[in-house]
Amino acid sequence: MIIVTAKMNLKPGKKDEFILKAQDLICATRLEEGCISYGLYASTENKEELVMLEHWEDINSLNTHMETDHFKQFGKIIKQLLTGKIDVKSYSVEQT
C-alpha cells in the first residue's frame, strides 16, 4: 500500500473556496480503481492549512490517478488559492 500526504497552505480567507473546489476531485478519485481512501483534513493548529491524506493499493494506482483529467484540472484551478507549492510526501507500507 502507498500512503500520500499533500499539505497545502492557503491564502487567508480561501479555505472555504478550496474545500468547495476539492469536492469534485474527492468524489471522482474515490471511484478510481486502486483508491482505498482519499480525504481532505483541516489542521487543528493552523486555520489556513489543509492536508489530503490518500491510501492507494499500489504505486501504479497512484500514478494512474495523477494522469486523470480531474486531478490535472484541480491542480490548475487551485494555484491561485495557495501560498506556495504543495508539500507532497509518499510512503510505502512495509510488511512486518
Coordinates of N, CA, C and O in Angstrom, one line a residue:
M1 N 0.8 -1.2 0.0 CA 0.0 0.0 0.0 C 0.9 1.2 0.0 O 2.0 1.3 0.6
I2 N 0.4 2.3 -0.6 CA 1.1 3.6 -0.7 C 0.2 4.6 0.0 O -1.0 4.7 -0.2
I3 N 0.8 5.4 0.9 CA 0.2 6.5 1.6 C 0.8 7.8 1.1 O 2.0 7.9 1.0
V4 N -0.1 8.7 0.8 CA 0.4 10.0 0.3 C -0.2 11.1 1.2 O -1.4 11.1 1.6
T5 N 0.6 12.1 1.6 CA 0.2 13.3 2.3 C 0.5 14.5 1.4 O 1.6 14.5 0.8
A6 N -0.5 15.3 1.2 CA -0.3 16.5 0.4 C -0.7 17.7 1.2 O -1.9 18.0 1.4
K7 N 0.2 18.4 1.8 CA 0.0 19.5 2.7 C -0.1 20.8 1.9 O 0.8 21.1 1.1
M8 N -1.1 21.6 2.1 CA -1.3 22.8 1.4 C -1.6 24.0 2.4 O -2.4 23.9 3.3
N9 N -0.9 25.1 2.1 CA -1.1 26.3 2.9 C -1.9 27.3 2.0 O -1.5 27.6 0.8
L10 N -3.0 27.7 2.5 CA -3.9 28.6 1.7 C -3.7 30.1 2.0 O -3.3 30.4 3.1
K11 N -4.0 30.9 1.0 CA -4.1 32.3 1.3 C -5.2 32.6 2.2 O -6.2 31.9 2.3
P12 N -5.1 33.6 3.1 CA -6.1 34.0 4.0 C -7.5 34.1 3.4 O -7.6 34.7 2.3
G13 N -8.5 33.5 4.0 CA -9.8 33.6 3.6 C -10.2 32.7 2.4 O -11.3 32.7 1.9
K14 N -9.3 31.8 2.0 CA -9.5 30.9 0.8 C -9.9 29.5 1.2 O -10.2 28.7 0.3
K15 N -10.0 29.2 2.4 CA -10.2 27.8 2.8 C -11.6 27.3 2.3 O -11.6 26.2 1.8
D16 N -12.6 28.0 2.5 CA -14.0 27.5 2.1 C -14.0 27.3 0.6 O -14.6 26.3 0.1
E17 N -13.4 28.2 -0.2 CA -13.4 28.1 -1.6 C -12.6 26.9 -2.0 O -13.0 26.1 -2.9
F18 N -11.5 26.6 -1.4 CA -10.7 25.5 -1.7 C -11.5 24.2 -1.4 O -11.5 23.3 -2.3
I19 N -12.1 24.1 -0.3 CA -12.9 22.9 0.1 C -14.0 22.6 -0.9 O -14.2 21.5 -1.4
L20 N -14.7 23.7 -1.4 CA -15.7 23.6 -2.4 C -15.2 23.0 -3.7 O -15.7 22.1 -4.3
K21 N -14.0 23.6 -4.1 CA -13.4 23.1 -5.4 C -12.9 21.7 -5.3 O -12.8 21.0 -6.3
A22 N -12.5 21.2 -4.1 CA -12.0 19.9 -3.9 C -13.0 18.8 -3.9 O -12.7 17.6 -4.1
Q23 N -14.3 19.1 -3.8 CA -15.3 18.1 -3.7 C -15.4 17.2 -4.9 O -15.5 16.0 -4.8
D24 N -15.4 17.8 -6.1 CA -15.4 17.0 -7.3 C -14.2 16.1 -7.5 O -14.4 14.9 -7.8
L25 N -13.0 16.6 -7.1 CA -11.8 15.8 -7.2 C -12.0 14.6 -6.2 O -11.7 13.5 -6.6
I26 N -12.4 14.9 -5.0 CA -12.5 13.8 -4.0 C -13.5 12.7 -4.4 O -13.2 11.5 -4.4
C27 N -14.7 13.2 -4.9 CA -15.7 12.2 -5.3 C -15.2 11.4 -6.5 O -15.4 10.1 -6.5
A28 N -14.6 12.0 -7.5 CA -14.1 11.2 -8.7 C -13.0 10.3 -8.3 O -12.9 9.2 -8.7
T29 N -12.1 10.8 -7.4 CA -10.9 9.9 -7.0 C -11.3 8.7 -6.2 O -10.8 7.6 -6.4
R30 N -12.3 8.9 -5.4 CA -12.8 7.7 -4.6 C -13.3 6.6 -5.4 O -13.4 5.5 -5.0
L31 N -13.7 6.9 -6.7 CA -14.2 5.9 -7.6 C -13.1 5.2 -8.4 O -13.4 4.2 -9.1
E32 N -11.9 5.7 -8.3 CA -10.8 5.2 -9.1 C -10.4 3.8 -8.6 O -10.4 3.5 -7.4
E33 N -10.0 2.9 -9.5 CA -9.5 1.6 -9.2 C -8.2 1.8 -8.4 O -7.4 2.6 -8.8
G34 N -8.1 1.1 -7.3 CA -6.9 1.2 -6.5 C -6.9 2.2 -5.4 O -6.0 2.3 -4.6
C35 N -8.0 3.1 -5.4 CA -8.1 4.1 -4.3 C -8.7 3.4 -3.1 O -9.8 2.9 -3.2
I36 N -8.0 3.4 -2.0 CA -8.5 2.8 -0.7 C -9.2 3.9 0.0 O -10.3 3.7 0.5
S37 N -8.6 5.1 0.1 CA -9.3 6.2 0.8 C -8.6 7.5 0.3 O -7.5 7.5 -0.1
Y38 N -9.4 8.6 0.3 CA -8.9 9.9 -0.2 C -9.7 10.9 0.6 O -10.9 11.0 0.4
G39 N -9.1 11.7 1.4 CA -9.8 12.6 2.2 C -9.0 13.9 2.5 O -7.8 13.9 2.4
L40 N -9.8 15.0 2.7 CA -9.2 16.3 3.0 C -9.4 16.6 4.4 O -10.5 16.5 5.0
Y41 N -8.4 17.1 5.1 CA -8.4 17.3 6.5 C -7.9 18.7 6.9 O -6.9 19.2 6.2
A42 N -8.4 19.4 7.8 CA -8.0 20.7 8.3 C -7.1 20.6 9.5 O -7.4 19.8 10.4
S43 N -6.1 21.4 9.5 CA -5.2 21.4 10.6 C -5.9 22.0 11.8 O -6.7 22.9 11.7
T44 N -5.7 21.5 13.0 CA -6.2 22.0 14.3 C -5.4 23.1 14.8 O -5.8 23.8 15.7
E45 N -4.2 23.3 14.2 CA -3.3 24.4 14.7 C -3.2 25.6 13.8 O -2.8 26.7 14.2
N46 N -3.5 25.4 12.5 CA -3.3 26.5 11.5 C -4.6 26.5 10.6 O -4.7 25.6 9.8
K47 N -5.4 27.5 10.8 CA -6.7 27.5 10.0 C -6.5 27.6 8.5 O -7.5 27.4 7.8
E48 N -5.3 27.9 8.0 CA -5.1 28.1 6.6 C -4.3 26.9 6.0 O -3.8 26.9 4.9
E49 N -4.2 25.8 6.8 CA -3.5 24.6 6.4 C -4.5 23.4 6.2 O -5.2 23.1 7.1
L50 N -4.4 22.7 5.1 CA -5.2 21.5 4.8 C -4.2 20.4 4.4 O -3.1 20.7 3.9
V51 N -4.6 19.2 4.6 CA -3.8 18.1 4.1 C -4.8 17.1 3.4 O -5.8 16.8 3.9
M52 N -4.4 16.6 2.2 CA -5.1 15.5 1.6 C -4.3 14.2 2.0 O -3.1 14.1 1.9
L53 N -5.1 13.3 2.6 CA -4.5 12.0 3.0 C -5.0 10.9 2.1 O -6.3 10.8 2.0
E54 N -4.1 10.2 1.4 CA -4.5 9.3 0.4 C -3.9 7.9 0.7 O -2.8 7.8 1.2
H55 N -4.7 6.9 0.5 CA -4.3 5.5 0.6 C -4.5 4.8 -0.8 O -5.7 4.8 -1.2
W56 N -3.5 4.2 -1.3 CA -3.6 3.6 -2.6 C -3.1 2.1 -2.5 O -2.2 1.8 -1.7
E57 N -3.7 1.3 -3.3 CA -3.3 -0.2 -3.3 C -1.9 -0.3 -3.7 O -1.2 -1.2 -3.1
D58 N -1.4 0.5 -4.7 CA 0.0 0.3 -5.2 C 0.4 1.6 -5.9 O -0.4 2.5 -6.2
I59 N 1.6 1.6 -6.3 CA 2.2 2.8 -7.0 C 1.6 3.0 -8.3 O 1.4 4.1 -8.8
N60 N 1.2 1.9 -9.0 CA 0.6 2.1 -10.3 C -0.8 2.8 -10.2 O -1.1 3.6 -11.1
S61 N -1.5 2.5 -9.2 CA -2.8 3.1 -9.0 C -2.6 4.6 -8.8 O -3.4 5.5 -9.3
L62 N -1.6 5.0 -8.0 CA -1.3 6.4 -7.7 C -0.9 7.1 -9.0 O -1.4 8.2 -9.3
N63 N 0.0 6.5 -9.7 CA 0.4 7.1 -11.0 C -0.7 7.3 -12.0 O -0.8 8.3 -12.6
T64 N -1.6 6.3 -12.0 CA -2.8 6.5 -12.9 C -3.6 7.6 -12.5 O -4.1 8.4 -13.3
H65 N -3.8 7.8 -11.1 CA -4.6 8.9 -10.6 C -4.0 10.2 -11.0 O -4.7 11.2 -11.4
M66 N -2.7 10.4 -11.0 CA -2.1 11.6 -11.3 C -2.2 12.0 -12.8 O -1.9 13.1 -13.2
E67 N -2.6 11.1 -13.6 CA -2.8 11.3 -15.0 C -4.3 11.6 -15.4 O -4.6 11.8 -16.6
T68 N -5.2 11.5 -14.4 CA -6.6 11.7 -14.7 C -6.9 13.2 -15.0 O -6.2 14.1 -14.5
D69 N -7.9 13.4 -15.8 CA -8.3 14.8 -16.1 C -8.7 15.6 -14.8 O -8.4 16.7 -14.7
H70 N -9.5 14.9 -13.9 CA -9.9 15.6 -12.7 C -8.8 16.0 -11.8 O -8.8 17.1 -11.2
F71 N -7.7 15.2 -11.8 CA -6.6 15.6 -11.0 C -5.8 16.8 -11.6 O -5.5 17.7 -10.9
K72 N -5.6 16.7 -12.9 CA -4.9 17.8 -13.6 C -5.6 19.1 -13.5 O -5.1 20.1 -13.3
Q73 N -6.9 19.0 -13.7 CA -7.8 20.2 -13.7 C -7.8 20.8 -12.3 O -7.7 22.0 -12.2
F74 N -7.9 20.0 -11.3 CA -7.9 20.5 -9.9 C -6.6 21.3 -9.6 O -6.6 22.4 -9.0
G75 N -5.5 20.7 -10.1 CA -4.2 21.4 -9.9 C -4.1 22.8 -10.5 O -3.5 23.7 -9.9
K76 N -4.8 22.9 -11.6 CA -4.8 24.2 -12.3 C -5.7 25.2 -11.6 O -5.3 26.4 -11.4
I77 N -6.8 24.8 -11.1 CA -7.8 25.7 -10.5 C -7.5 26.2 -9.1 O -8.0 27.2 -8.6
I78 N -6.6 25.4 -8.4 CA -6.3 25.8 -7.0 C -5.0 26.6 -6.9 O -4.8 27.2 -5.8
K79 N -4.3 26.8 -7.9 CA -3.0 27.5 -7.8 C -3.1 28.9 -7.2 O -2.3 29.3 -6.4
Q80 N -4.2 29.6 -7.6 CA -4.4 31.0 -7.1 C -4.8 31.0 -5.6 O -4.9 32.1 -5.0
L81 N -5.2 29.8 -5.0 CA -5.6 29.8 -3.6 C -4.5 29.5 -2.7 O -4.7 29.6 -1.5
L82 N -3.4 29.0 -3.2 CA -2.3 28.6 -2.4 C -1.2 29.6 -2.2 O -1.0 30.5 -3.0
T83 N -0.5 29.6 -1.0 CA 0.6 30.5 -0.8 C 1.9 30.0 -1.4 O 2.8 30.8 -1.5
G84 N 2.0 28.8 -1.8 CA 3.2 28.2 -2.3 C 2.9 26.8 -2.9 O 1.8 26.5 -3.1
K85 N 4.0 26.1 -3.0 CA 3.8 24.7 -3.6 C 3.2 23.8 -2.5 O 3.3 24.0 -1.3
I86 N 2.6 22.7 -3.0 CA 2.1 21.7 -2.2 C 3.2 20.8 -1.7 O 4.0 20.4 -2.5
D87 N 3.2 20.5 -0.5 CA 4.3 19.6 0.1 C 3.7 18.2 0.1 O 2.9 17.8 0.9
V88 N 4.2 17.4 -0.9 CA 3.7 16.0 -1.1 C 4.8 15.1 -0.6 O 6.0 15.2 -1.0
K89 N 4.3 14.1 0.2 CA 5.2 13.0 0.6 C 4.5 11.7 0.4 O 3.3 11.6 0.6
S90 N 5.2 10.7 0.0 CA 4.6 9.4 -0.2 C 5.4 8.3 0.6 O 6.6 8.4 0.8
Y91 N 4.6 7.3 1.1 CA 5.2 6.3 1.9 C 4.7 4.9 1.5 O 3.5 4.8 1.1
S92 N 5.6 3.9 1.5 CA 5.1 2.6 1.3 C 4.9 1.9 2.6 O 5.7 2.1 3.5
V93 N 3.9 1.1 2.7 CA 3.7 0.3 3.9 C 4.5 -1.0 3.9 O 4.3 -1.8 2.9
E94 N 5.4 -1.1 4.8 CA 6.2 -2.3 4.8 C 5.5 -3.4 5.7 O 5.0 -3.1 6.7
Q95 N 5.6 -4.6 5.2 CA 5.0 -5.7 6.0 C 6.0 -6.1 7.1 O 7.2 -6.2 6.8
T96 N 5.5 -6.3 8.2 CA 6.4 -6.7 9.4 C 6.0 -8.1 9.9 O 4.9 -8.6 9.6

